[in-house]
PDB file of C-alpha atoms in Angstrom:
ATOM      1  CA  MET Z   1      45.134 -15.469 -27.787  1.00  0.00           C
ATOM      2  CA  ALA Z   2      48.479 -17.040 -28.603  1.00  0.00           C
ATOM      3  CA  GLU Z   3      47.877 -16.462 -32.316  1.00  0.00           C
ATOM      4  CA  PRO Z   4      45.827 -13.848 -34.210  1.00  0.00           C
ATOM      5  CA  THR Z   5      42.231 -15.083 -34.348  1.00  0.00           C
ATOM      6  CA  THR Z   6      39.447 -13.791 -36.588  1.00  0.00           C
ATOM      7  CA  LEU Z   7      35.975 -13.438 -35.118  1.00  0.00           C
ATOM      8  CA  LYS Z   8      32.936 -12.601 -37.273  1.00  0.00           C
ATOM      9  CA  VAL Z   9      30.270 -10.581 -35.466  1.00  0.00           C
ATOM     10  CA  GLY Z  10      26.815  -9.737 -36.866  1.00  0.00           C
ATOM     11  CA  LEU Z  11      24.851  -6.705 -35.634  1.00  0.00           C
ATOM     12  CA  GLN Z  12      21.323  -5.643 -36.651  1.00  0.00           C
ATOM     13  CA  ALA Z  13      22.580  -2.103 -37.284  1.00  0.00           C
ATOM     14  CA  LYS Z  14      25.290   0.206 -36.045  1.00  0.00           C
ATOM     15  CA  LEU Z  15      23.520   1.507 -32.950  1.00  0.00           C
ATOM     16  CA  GLU Z  16      24.760   2.890 -29.662  1.00  0.00           C
ATOM     17  CA  ALA Z  17      23.193  -0.095 -27.890  1.00  0.00           C
ATOM     18  CA  PHE Z  18      25.958  -2.197 -29.483  1.00  0.00           C
ATOM     19  CA  GLY Z  19      28.624   0.151 -28.171  1.00  0.00           C
ATOM     20  CA  SER Z  20      30.499  -2.519 -26.218  1.00  0.00           C
ATOM     21  CA  VAL Z  21      31.441  -4.269 -29.481  1.00  0.00           C
ATOM     22  CA  LEU Z  22      31.755  -1.132 -31.614  1.00  0.00           C
ATOM     23  CA  MET Z  23      33.946   0.693 -29.109  1.00  0.00           C
ATOM     24  CA  ALA Z  24      36.020  -2.390 -28.255  1.00  0.00           C
ATOM     25  CA  ASP Z  25      36.842  -2.554 -31.947  1.00  0.00           C
ATOM     26  CA  TYR Z  26      37.440   1.184 -32.405  1.00  0.00           C
ATOM     27  CA  LEU Z  27      39.491   1.606 -29.220  1.00  0.00           C
ATOM     28  CA  GLY Z  28      41.692  -1.419 -29.861  1.00  0.00           C
ATOM     29  CA  GLU Z  29      40.463  -3.582 -26.981  1.00  0.00           C
ATOM     30  CA  PHE Z  30      40.011  -6.593 -29.264  1.00  0.00           C
ATOM     31  CA  LYS Z  31      43.563  -6.166 -30.556  1.00  0.00           C
ATOM     32  CA  LYS Z  32      44.816  -6.481 -26.973  1.00  0.00           C
ATOM     33  CA  GLU Z  33      43.299  -9.970 -26.993  1.00  0.00           C
ATOM     34  CA  ASN Z  34      44.845 -10.764 -30.411  1.00  0.00           C
ATOM     35  CA  LEU Z  35      41.361 -10.838 -31.914  1.00  0.00           C
ATOM     36  CA  ASN Z  36      40.629  -9.564 -35.401  1.00  0.00           C
ATOM     37  CA  VAL Z  37      36.905  -8.799 -35.188  1.00  0.00           C
ATOM     38  CA  GLU Z  38      35.010  -8.392 -38.452  1.00  0.00           C
ATOM     39  CA  ILE Z  39      31.700  -6.568 -37.869  1.00  0.00           C
ATOM     40  CA  SER Z  40      28.896  -6.817 -40.412  1.00  0.00           C
ATOM     41  CA  VAL Z  41      25.319  -5.525 -40.429  1.00  0.00           C
ATOM     42  CA  VAL Z  42      22.920  -8.442 -40.799  1.00  0.00           C
ATOM     43  CA  PRO Z  43      19.093  -8.414 -40.909  1.00  0.00           C
ATOM     44  CA  PRO Z  44      17.848  -9.869 -37.625  1.00  0.00           C
ATOM     45  CA  ASN Z  45      15.852 -12.644 -39.282  1.00  0.00           C
ATOM     46  CA  GLU Z  46      19.041 -13.880 -41.004  1.00  0.00           C
ATOM     47  CA  ALA Z  47      21.509 -13.576 -38.143  1.00  0.00           C
ATOM     48  CA  THR Z  48      20.613 -16.766 -36.288  1.00  0.00           C
ATOM     49  CA  LEU Z  49      20.705 -18.843 -39.475  1.00  0.00           C
ATOM     50  CA  LEU Z  50      24.130 -17.432 -40.398  1.00  0.00           C
ATOM     51  CA  LEU Z  51      25.310 -18.266 -36.891  1.00  0.00           C
ATOM     52  CA  GLU Z  52      24.085 -21.841 -37.238  1.00  0.00           C
ATOM     53  CA  LYS Z  53      25.880 -22.214 -40.573  1.00  0.00           C
ATOM     54  CA  GLN Z  54      29.071 -20.813 -38.983  1.00  0.00           C
ATOM     55  CA  HIS Z  55      29.188 -17.838 -41.330  1.00  0.00           C
ATOM     56  CA  LEU Z  56      29.090 -15.770 -38.129  1.00  0.00           C
ATOM     57  CA  ASP Z  57      30.661 -16.546 -34.756  1.00  0.00           C
ATOM     58  CA  VAL Z  58      28.733 -14.020 -32.641  1.00  0.00           C
ATOM     59  CA  ILE Z  59      25.440 -12.177 -33.094  1.00  0.00           C
ATOM     60  CA  ALA Z  60      23.575  -9.527 -31.148  1.00  0.00           C
ATOM     61  CA  ALA Z  61      20.777 -11.854 -30.120  1.00  0.00           C
ATOM     62  CA  GLY Z  62      17.470 -10.473 -29.029  1.00  0.00           C
ATOM     63  CA  GLY Z  63      15.163 -13.269 -28.055  1.00  0.00           C
ATOM     64  CA  ASN Z  64      13.021 -14.295 -31.017  1.00  0.00           C
ATOM     65  CA  ALA Z  65      10.826 -17.213 -31.937  1.00  0.00           C
ATOM     66  CA  GLY Z  66      13.189 -18.469 -34.625  1.00  0.00           C
ATOM     67  CA  ALA Z  67      16.107 -18.590 -32.213  1.00  0.00           C
ATOM     68  CA  TYR Z  68      14.022 -20.415 -29.619  1.00  0.00           C
ATOM     69  CA  ASN Z  69      12.910 -23.001 -32.164  1.00  0.00           C
ATOM     70  CA  LEU Z  70      16.571 -23.625 -32.910  1.00  0.00           C
ATOM     71  CA  LEU Z  71      17.393 -23.815 -29.192  1.00  0.00           C
ATOM     72  CA  ALA Z  72      14.645 -26.363 -28.649  1.00  0.00           C
ATOM     73  CA  ALA Z  73      16.044 -28.377 -31.568  1.00  0.00           C
ATOM     74  CA  GLY Z  74      19.513 -28.435 -30.002  1.00  0.00           C
ATOM     75  CA  SER Z  75      21.153 -25.235 -31.263  1.00  0.00           C
ATOM     76  CA  SER Z  76      24.395 -24.217 -29.555  1.00  0.00           C
ATOM     77  CA  LEU Z  77      23.405 -20.520 -29.445  1.00  0.00           C
ATOM     78  CA  ARG Z  78      24.085 -19.104 -25.984  1.00  0.00           C
ATOM     79  CA  LEU Z  79      24.097 -15.529 -24.707  1.00  0.00           C
ATOM     80  CA  VAL Z  80      27.386 -14.636 -23.029  1.00  0.00           C
ATOM     81  CA  PHE Z  81      27.376 -10.838 -22.561  1.00  0.00           C
ATOM     82  CA  PRO Z  82      24.588  -8.241 -22.143  1.00  0.00           C
ATOM     83  CA  LEU Z  83      23.616  -5.476 -24.494  1.00  0.00           C
ATOM     84  CA  ALA Z  84      23.046  -1.995 -23.136  1.00  0.00           C
ATOM     85  CA  ALA Z  85      19.734  -1.195 -21.498  1.00  0.00           C
ATOM     86  CA  ARG Z  86      17.174   1.358 -22.605  1.00  0.00           C
ATOM     87  CA  PRO Z  87      17.509   4.405 -20.316  1.00  0.00           C
ATOM     88  CA  GLU Z  88      14.593   5.819 -18.363  1.00  0.00           C
ATOM     89  CA  ASP Z  89      14.526   9.034 -20.391  1.00  0.00           C
ATOM     90  CA  SER Z  90      14.888   7.398 -23.800  1.00  0.00           C
ATOM     91  CA  THR Z  91      12.492   8.401 -26.558  1.00  0.00           C
ATOM     92  CA  ALA Z  92      13.238   5.197 -28.483  1.00  0.00           C
ATOM     93  CA  GLY Z  93      10.781   2.339 -28.332  1.00  0.00           C
ATOM     94  CA  ILE Z  94       7.309   1.348 -29.533  1.00  0.00           C
ATOM     95  CA  TYR Z  95       5.255   4.161 -31.071  1.00  0.00           C
ATOM     96  CA  ILE Z  96       1.630   4.405 -32.209  1.00  0.00           C
ATOM     97  CA  ASN Z  97       0.440   6.760 -34.938  1.00  0.00           C
ATOM     98  CA  GLU Z  98      -2.846   8.065 -33.530  1.00  0.00           C
ATOM     99  CA  LYS Z  99      -3.952   9.128 -37.021  1.00  0.00           C
ATOM    100  CA  ALA Z 100      -4.277   5.443 -37.898  1.00  0.00           C
ATOM    101  CA  PHE Z 101      -7.276   5.312 -35.557  1.00  0.00           C
ATOM    102  CA  ASP Z 102     -10.507   7.269 -35.291  1.00  0.00           C
ATOM    103  CA  LYS Z 103     -10.136   7.928 -31.573  1.00  0.00           C
ATOM    104  CA  PRO Z 104      -7.420   9.161 -29.173  1.00  0.00           C
ATOM    105  CA  LEU Z 105      -4.907   6.755 -27.681  1.00  0.00           C
ATOM    106  CA  GLN Z 106      -6.508   6.721 -24.237  1.00  0.00           C
ATOM    107  CA  ASP Z 107      -9.826   5.554 -25.729  1.00  0.00           C
ATOM    108  CA  LEU Z 108      -8.444   2.670 -27.782  1.00  0.00           C
ATOM    109  CA  ASN Z 109      -9.454  -0.914 -27.122  1.00  0.00           C
ATOM    110  CA  ALA Z 110      -7.675  -4.023 -28.304  1.00  0.00           C
ATOM    111  CA  ARG Z 111     -10.093  -4.652 -31.186  1.00  0.00           C
ATOM    112  CA  ASP Z 112      -9.132  -1.302 -32.721  1.00  0.00           C
ATOM    113  CA  PHE Z 113      -5.821  -2.923 -33.657  1.00  0.00           C
ATOM    114  CA  VAL Z 114      -7.345  -5.791 -35.645  1.00  0.00           C
ATOM    115  CA  GLY Z 115      -6.006  -5.588 -39.204  1.00  0.00           C
ATOM    116  CA  LYS Z 116      -3.459  -2.888 -38.314  1.00  0.00           C
ATOM    117  CA  THR Z 117       0.171  -3.214 -39.428  1.00  0.00           C
ATOM    118  CA  VAL Z 118       2.947  -3.407 -36.836  1.00  0.00           C
ATOM    119  CA  SER Z 119       6.667  -3.135 -37.705  1.00  0.00           C
ATOM    120  CA  ILE Z 120       8.963  -4.461 -35.004  1.00  0.00           C
ATOM    121  CA  PRO Z 121      12.290  -6.348 -35.334  1.00  0.00           C
ATOM    122  CA  TYR Z 122      11.665 -10.066 -35.938  1.00  0.00           C
ATOM    123  CA  ALA Z 123       8.018  -9.172 -36.763  1.00  0.00           C
ATOM    124  CA  ALA Z 124       5.565 -11.234 -34.685  1.00  0.00           C
ATOM    125  CA  GLY Z 125       8.369 -13.442 -33.397  1.00  0.00           C
ATOM    126  CA  GLY Z 126      10.434 -10.761 -31.650  1.00  0.00           C
ATOM    127  CA  THR Z 127      10.809  -9.781 -28.021  1.00  0.00           C
ATOM    128  CA  GLY Z 128       9.569  -6.278 -28.851  1.00  0.00           C
ATOM    129  CA  SER Z 129       6.439  -7.787 -30.364  1.00  0.00           C
ATOM    130  CA  ALA Z 130       5.844  -9.811 -27.210  1.00  0.00           C
ATOM    131  CA  ALA Z 131       6.230  -6.631 -25.130  1.00  0.00           C
ATOM    132  CA  PHE Z 132       3.725  -4.798 -27.349  1.00  0.00           C
ATOM    133  CA  TRP Z 133       1.340  -7.754 -27.190  1.00  0.00           C
ATOM    134  CA  SER Z 134       1.531  -7.748 -23.388  1.00  0.00           C
ATOM    135  CA  TRP Z 135       0.490  -4.070 -23.458  1.00  0.00           C
ATOM    136  CA  LEU Z 136      -2.289  -4.746 -25.960  1.00  0.00           C
ATOM    137  CA  GLU Z 137      -3.775  -7.611 -23.945  1.00  0.00           C
ATOM    138  CA  LYS Z 138      -4.288  -5.256 -20.994  1.00  0.00           C
ATOM    139  CA  LEU Z 139      -6.586  -2.992 -23.045  1.00  0.00           C
ATOM    140  CA  PRO Z 140     -10.356  -3.548 -22.933  1.00  0.00           C
ATOM    141  CA  GLY Z 141     -11.162  -6.477 -25.192  1.00  0.00           C
ATOM    142  CA  GLY Z 142      -7.592  -7.778 -25.010  1.00  0.00           C
ATOM    143  CA  GLU Z 143      -8.663 -11.260 -24.032  1.00  0.00           C
ATOM    144  CA  GLY Z 144     -10.653 -11.657 -27.238  1.00  0.00           C
ATOM    145  CA  ILE Z 145      -8.012 -11.121 -29.928  1.00  0.00           C
ATOM    146  CA  SER Z 146      -5.131 -13.159 -31.312  1.00  0.00           C
ATOM    147  CA  PRO Z 147      -1.702 -12.097 -32.649  1.00  0.00           C
ATOM    148  CA  LYS Z 148      -2.974 -13.454 -35.962  1.00  0.00           C
ATOM    149  CA  ASP Z 149      -5.506 -10.613 -36.058  1.00  0.00           C
ATOM    150  CA  LEU Z 150      -2.697  -8.107 -36.715  1.00  0.00           C
ATOM    151  CA  THR Z 151      -0.340  -7.743 -39.684  1.00  0.00           C
ATOM    152  CA  TRP Z 152       3.290  -8.038 -38.617  1.00  0.00           C
ATOM    153  CA  GLU Z 153       6.135  -6.663 -40.734  1.00  0.00           C
ATOM    154  CA  GLN Z 154       9.830  -5.995 -40.344  1.00  0.00           C
ATOM    155  CA  LEU Z 155      11.134  -2.831 -41.969  1.00  0.00           C
ATOM    156  CA  ASP Z 156      14.614  -1.393 -41.557  1.00  0.00           C
ATOM    157  CA  PRO Z 157      14.814   1.408 -38.925  1.00  0.00           C
ATOM    158  CA  PRO Z 158      14.685   4.415 -41.311  1.00  0.00           C
ATOM    159  CA  SER Z 159      11.814   2.863 -43.298  1.00  0.00           C
ATOM    160  CA  THR Z 160       9.887   2.155 -40.094  1.00  0.00           C
ATOM    161  CA  SER Z 161      10.171   5.810 -39.120  1.00  0.00           C
ATOM    162  CA  VAL Z 162       8.957   7.051 -42.515  1.00  0.00           C
ATOM    163  CA  ALA Z 163       6.116   4.508 -42.670  1.00  0.00           C
ATOM    164  CA  LEU Z 164       4.921   5.411 -39.189  1.00  0.00           C
ATOM    165  CA  ILE Z 165       4.906   9.141 -39.908  1.00  0.00           C
ATOM    166  CA  ASN Z 166       3.067   8.584 -43.206  1.00  0.00           C
ATOM    167  CA  GLY Z 167       0.504   6.327 -41.572  1.00  0.00           C
ATOM    168  CA  ALA Z 168       1.470   3.293 -43.670  1.00  0.00           C
ATOM    169  CA  ILE Z 169       1.841   1.385 -40.398  1.00  0.00           C
ATOM    170  CA  ALA Z 170       0.007   1.923 -37.119  1.00  0.00           C
ATOM    171  CA  VAL Z 171       2.708   0.743 -34.720  1.00  0.00           C
ATOM    172  CA  GLY Z 172       6.490   0.726 -35.070  1.00  0.00           C
ATOM    173  CA  TRP Z 173       9.675   0.146 -33.131  1.00  0.00           C
ATOM    174  CA  ILE Z 174      11.751   3.328 -33.426  1.00  0.00           C
ATOM    175  CA  SER Z 175      15.455   3.159 -32.618  1.00  0.00           C
ATOM    176  CA  PRO Z 176      17.981   6.029 -32.301  1.00  0.00           C
ATOM    177  CA  PRO Z 177      18.540   8.364 -34.059  1.00  0.00           C
ATOM    178  CA  ASN Z 178      15.123   7.992 -35.735  1.00  0.00           C
ATOM    179  CA  ASP Z 179      13.343   8.801 -32.463  1.00  0.00           C
ATOM    180  CA  VAL Z 180      14.433  12.444 -32.930  1.00  0.00           C
ATOM    181  CA  GLN Z 181      12.530  12.554 -36.234  1.00  0.00           C
ATOM    182  CA  ILE Z 182       9.440  10.957 -34.683  1.00  0.00           C
ATOM    183  CA  ALA Z 183       9.435  13.364 -31.746  1.00  0.00           C
ATOM    184  CA  SER Z 184       9.409  16.353 -34.095  1.00  0.00           C
ATOM    185  CA  ALA Z 185       6.732  14.895 -36.410  1.00  0.00           C
ATOM    186  CA  ASN Z 186       3.887  15.459 -33.912  1.00  0.00           C
ATOM    187  CA  CYS Z 187       1.976  12.428 -35.123  1.00  0.00           C
ATOM    188  CA  CYS Z 188       2.942   9.571 -32.898  1.00  0.00           C
ATOM    189  CA  LYS Z 189       3.068   8.681 -29.223  1.00  0.00           C
ATOM    190  CA  LEU Z 190       5.544   6.495 -27.371  1.00  0.00           C
ATOM    191  CA  LEU Z 191       4.038   3.525 -25.546  1.00  0.00           C
ATOM    192  CA  ASP Z 192       6.236   4.096 -22.555  1.00  0.00           C
ATOM    193  CA  ASP Z 193       5.121   1.078 -20.551  1.00  0.00           C
ATOM    194  CA  ALA Z 194       5.383  -1.302 -23.496  1.00  0.00           C
ATOM    195  CA  SER Z 195       8.783   0.022 -24.524  1.00  0.00           C
ATOM    196  CA  LYS Z 196      10.230  -0.351 -21.051  1.00  0.00           C
ATOM    197  CA  ALA Z 197       9.001  -3.949 -20.942  1.00  0.00           C
ATOM    198  CA  VAL Z 198      11.543  -4.894 -23.607  1.00  0.00           C
ATOM    199  CA  PRO Z 199      14.369  -6.533 -21.666  1.00  0.00           C
ATOM    200  CA  VAL Z 200      18.090  -6.523 -22.212  1.00  0.00           C
ATOM    201  CA  SER Z 201      19.321  -9.169 -24.624  1.00  0.00           C
ATOM    202  CA  GLY Z 202      22.926 -10.056 -25.345  1.00  0.00           C
ATOM    203  CA  TYR Z 203      25.716 -11.213 -27.596  1.00  0.00           C
ATOM    204  CA  GLY Z 204      25.299 -14.855 -28.461  1.00  0.00           C
ATOM    205  CA  ILE Z 205      27.926 -17.350 -29.568  1.00  0.00           C
ATOM    206  CA  GLY Z 206      27.278 -20.206 -31.965  1.00  0.00           C
ATOM    207  CA  SER Z 207      28.550 -23.658 -32.816  1.00  0.00           C
ATOM    208  CA  SER Z 208      31.835 -22.341 -34.243  1.00  0.00           C
ATOM    209  CA  LEU Z 209      32.851 -21.352 -30.708  1.00  0.00           C
ATOM    210  CA  LYS Z 210      31.351 -24.314 -28.878  1.00  0.00           C
ATOM    211  CA  GLU Z 211      34.762 -25.924 -28.425  1.00  0.00           C
ATOM    212  CA  ARG Z 212      36.677 -22.612 -28.391  1.00  0.00           C
ATOM    213  CA  GLY Z 213      36.139 -21.378 -24.869  1.00  0.00           C
ATOM    214  CA  ASP Z 214      39.439 -19.528 -25.031  1.00  0.00           C
ATOM    215  CA  VAL Z 215      38.183 -17.388 -27.931  1.00  0.00           C
ATOM    216  CA  THR Z 216      34.861 -16.659 -26.219  1.00  0.00           C
ATOM    217  CA  GLU Z 217      36.693 -15.802 -23.008  1.00  0.00           C
ATOM    218  CA  ALA Z 218      38.943 -13.344 -24.853  1.00  0.00           C
ATOM    219  CA  PHE Z 219      35.908 -11.781 -26.572  1.00  0.00           C
ATOM    220  CA  VAL Z 220      33.992 -11.381 -23.304  1.00  0.00           C
ATOM    221  CA  ARG Z 221      37.079 -10.065 -21.531  1.00  0.00           C
ATOM    222  CA  ALA Z 222      37.465  -7.327 -24.161  1.00  0.00           C
ATOM    223  CA  LEU Z 223      33.794  -6.368 -23.861  1.00  0.00           C
ATOM    224  CA  ALA Z 224      33.956  -6.290 -20.065  1.00  0.00           C
ATOM    225  CA  ARG Z 225      37.086  -4.136 -20.100  1.00  0.00           C
ATOM    226  CA  THR Z 226      35.537  -1.754 -22.640  1.00  0.00           C
ATOM    227  CA  THR Z 227      32.354  -1.460 -20.588  1.00  0.00           C
ATOM    228  CA  ARG Z 228      34.189  -0.987 -17.303  1.00  0.00           C
ATOM    229  CA  ASP Z 229      36.829   1.468 -18.511  1.00  0.00           C
ATOM    230  CA  HIS Z 230      34.911   3.453 -21.127  1.00  0.00           C
ATOM    231  CA  LEU Z 231      31.132   3.022 -21.126  1.00  0.00           C
ATOM    232  CA  THR Z 232      29.779   3.109 -17.586  1.00  0.00           C
ATOM    233  CA  GLY Z 233      28.746   6.373 -15.995  1.00  0.00           C
ATOM    234  CA  ASP Z 234      28.680   9.591 -18.028  1.00  0.00           C
ATOM    235  CA  TYR Z 235      30.533   8.145 -21.011  1.00  0.00           C
ATOM    236  CA  ARG Z 236      29.374  10.911 -23.349  1.00  0.00           C
ATOM    237  CA  SER Z 237      31.500  13.418 -21.462  1.00  0.00           C
ATOM    238  CA  LYS Z 238      34.664  11.586 -22.537  1.00  0.00           C
ATOM    239  CA  PRO Z 239      36.347  13.360 -25.476  1.00  0.00           C
ATOM    240  CA  ASP Z 240      37.534  10.169 -27.160  1.00  0.00           C
ATOM    241  CA  LEU Z 241      34.013   8.694 -27.213  1.00  0.00           C
ATOM    242  CA  ALA Z 242      32.508  11.971 -28.421  1.00  0.00           C
ATOM    243  CA  VAL Z 243      34.650  11.447 -31.506  1.00  0.00           C
ATOM    244  CA  ALA Z 244      34.369   7.661 -31.717  1.00  0.00           C
ATOM    245  CA  PHE Z 245      30.615   7.123 -31.439  1.00  0.00           C
ATOM    246  CA  PRO Z 246      29.472   9.571 -34.154  1.00  0.00           C
ATOM    247  CA  LYS Z 247      32.211   8.318 -36.475  1.00  0.00           C
ATOM    248  CA  VAL Z 248      31.318   4.656 -36.015  1.00  0.00           C
ATOM    249  CA  LEU Z 249      27.560   5.288 -36.169  1.00  0.00           C
ATOM    250  CA  GLY Z 250      27.933   7.490 -39.254  1.00  0.00           C
ATOM    251  CA  ILE Z 251      26.164  10.546 -37.832  1.00  0.00           C
ATOM    252  CA  GLN Z 252      27.124  14.054 -36.774  1.00  0.00           C
ATOM    253  CA  GLU Z 253      28.062  14.633 -33.129  1.00  0.00           C
ATOM    254  CA  SER Z 254      25.183  17.115 -32.808  1.00  0.00           C
ATOM    255  CA  ALA Z 255      22.692  14.430 -33.908  1.00  0.00           C
ATOM    256  CA  TRP Z 256      24.299  11.888 -31.596  1.00  0.00           C
ATOM    257  CA  ARG Z 257      23.908  14.174 -28.590  1.00  0.00           C
ATOM    258  CA  GLN Z 258      20.210  14.694 -29.321  1.00  0.00           C
ATOM    259  CA  THR Z 259      19.505  11.010 -28.702  1.00  0.00           C
ATOM    260  CA  ALA Z 260      19.281   9.581 -25.192  1.00  0.00           C
ATOM    261  CA  LYS Z 261      22.344   7.691 -24.084  1.00  0.00           C
ATOM    262  CA  VAL Z 262      21.984   4.010 -23.271  1.00  0.00           C
ATOM    263  CA  ASN Z 263      22.853   2.419 -19.950  1.00  0.00           C
ATOM    264  CA  TYR Z 264      25.793   0.056 -19.682  1.00  0.00           C
ATOM    265  CA  ASP Z 265      25.510  -1.964 -16.507  1.00  0.00           C
ATOM    266  CA  PRO Z 266      28.753  -1.887 -14.470  1.00  0.00           C
ATOM    267  CA  LYS Z 267      27.719  -5.253 -12.976  1.00  0.00           C
ATOM    268  CA  MET Z 268      27.239  -6.617 -16.512  1.00  0.00           C
ATOM    269  CA  LYS Z 269      24.160  -8.669 -15.695  1.00  0.00           C
ATOM    270  CA  MET Z 270      22.013 -10.237 -18.361  1.00  0.00           C
ATOM    271  CA  ASP Z 271      18.239  -9.901 -17.951  1.00  0.00           C
ATOM    272  CA  ILE Z 272      16.724 -12.760 -19.900  1.00  0.00           C
ATOM    273  CA  SER Z 273      13.420 -13.085 -18.071  1.00  0.00           C
ATOM    274  CA  HIS Z 274      11.734 -12.718 -21.467  1.00  0.00           C
ATOM    275  CA  VAL Z 275      12.821 -16.264 -22.333  1.00  0.00           C
ATOM    276  CA  ILE Z 276       9.750 -17.509 -20.486  1.00  0.00           C
ATOM    277  CA  ASP Z 277       7.406 -14.549 -20.947  1.00  0.00           C
ATOM    278  CA  SER Z 278       7.690 -14.173 -24.726  1.00  0.00           C
ATOM    279  CA  GLN Z 279       6.787 -17.771 -25.481  1.00  0.00           C
ATOM    280  CA  LYS Z 280       3.117 -17.282 -24.538  1.00  0.00           C
ATOM    281  CA  MET Z 281       2.510 -14.787 -27.347  1.00  0.00           C
ATOM    282  CA  TRP Z 282       4.551 -16.741 -29.879  1.00  0.00           C
ATOM    283  CA  ARG Z 283       2.539 -19.882 -29.175  1.00  0.00           C
ATOM    284  CA  GLU Z 284      -0.668 -17.940 -29.800  1.00  0.00           C
ATOM    285  CA  ALA Z 285       0.834 -16.691 -33.071  1.00  0.00           C
ATOM    286  CA  GLY Z 286       1.645 -20.278 -34.097  1.00  0.00           C
ATOM    287  CA  LEU Z 287       5.373 -19.584 -34.381  1.00  0.00           C
ATOM    288  CA  LEU Z 288       6.822 -22.182 -32.009  1.00  0.00           C
ATOM    289  CA  ARG Z 289       7.575 -25.730 -33.129  1.00  0.00           C
ATOM    290  CA  TYR Z 290       8.098 -27.264 -29.688  1.00  0.00           C
ATOM    291  CA  GLU Z 291       5.781 -28.075 -26.792  1.00  0.00           C
ATOM    292  CA  LYS Z 292       7.698 -27.579 -23.546  1.00  0.00           C
ATOM    293  CA  ASP Z 293       8.716 -23.995 -22.789  1.00  0.00           C
ATOM    294  CA  LEU Z 294      12.412 -23.182 -22.646  1.00  0.00           C
ATOM    295  CA  THR Z 295      13.907 -21.801 -19.452  1.00  0.00           C
ATOM    296  CA  SER Z 296      16.510 -19.066 -19.037  1.00  0.00           C
ATOM    297  CA  ASN Z 297      19.197 -21.721 -18.596  1.00  0.00           C
ATOM    298  CA  ASP Z 298      18.517 -22.933 -22.135  1.00  0.00           C
ATOM    299  CA  ALA Z 299      19.434 -19.537 -23.571  1.00  0.00           C
ATOM    300  CA  TYR Z 300      22.501 -18.224 -21.810  1.00  0.00           C
ATOM    301  CA  ASP Z 301      25.888 -19.223 -20.451  1.00  0.00           C
ATOM    302  CA  PRO Z 302      26.948 -17.075 -17.475  1.00  0.00           C
ATOM    303  CA  SER Z 303      30.262 -18.833 -16.930  1.00  0.00           C
ATOM    304  CA  PHE Z 304      32.464 -16.419 -18.891  1.00  0.00           C
ATOM    305  CA  LEU Z 305      31.295 -13.351 -16.979  1.00  0.00           C
ATOM    306  CA  GLU Z 306      31.407 -15.214 -13.681  1.00  0.00           C
ATOM    307  CA  LYS Z 307      34.991 -16.214 -14.377  1.00  0.00           C
ATOM    308  CA  LEU Z 308      35.770 -12.496 -14.662  1.00  0.00           C
ATOM    309  CA  GLY Z 309      34.162 -11.782 -11.284  1.00  0.00           C
ATOM    310  CA  TYR Z 310      30.683 -10.682 -12.441  1.00  0.00           C
ATOM    311  CA  PRO Z 311      28.111 -12.994 -10.795  1.00  0.00           C
ATOM    312  CA  GLN Z 312      24.941 -13.692 -12.773  1.00  0.00           C
ATOM    313  CA  ASP Z 313      21.429 -14.741 -11.811  1.00  0.00           C
ATOM    314  CA  HIS Z 314      20.581 -18.326 -12.681  1.00  0.00           C
TER     315      HIS Z 314
END
């Protein structure tokens, strides 16, 4: 940028999955673009609204029903850069506390979940909820229940972990480093198939950047450079990141190394297939205020990455 430019970015939490932004800031990659990036932690159900009101310029945008309602109403929210992907060996994801039921996990049917409490980001309107619902529908009796038969909540990550262990909720989305606590609690099981169904989301820009393509381009360029030069491959073996990540995340290096690393795609592709898939569950839950389903082209703008030489699927 020709002049110093401030960019306000909202993240759901300081997690390793947001490493492209966190490390770009810590390692000075934004400064190279003359960007002063202000990072704040914002509850996911507030982020899109703050983006619309131009209190934020960029958010980490997982697909959610509220965002899609805004898109259908003409919102300028567009994804421009991918988040990291959940690795194959990750122990983060959707967990069930078997003690909340009177039978083992393999014997459960869909009706056993009626009245149970589920805590997943964005509650019933989140992509994680749609992934869990897809798993639930495949159980015996899955065709006979509705999302309205369950109680959907949104707790912060540490509270979700405690509530799941205590049996206050039956199902919860557990993010690092709380998955270490869950694994040692011997109460809960990871729904591996459901967790892996959660797709990669991305960083989304709002109306404040609609006419500022130069700012968005500088932001994406810094993220791409950070991903390419620092985060692909075995990034945890790099001494500077072994210092940077624990410091930024506010945890000890030993705790950081106990969690599974995330995958940063060197091709920097955005997987937004959930744009279509998630809408089925949200319609059943009565959360969508529009009739015609959105397509992937309504939710993301691949032009900034393509300009940098990273082709995207349309």
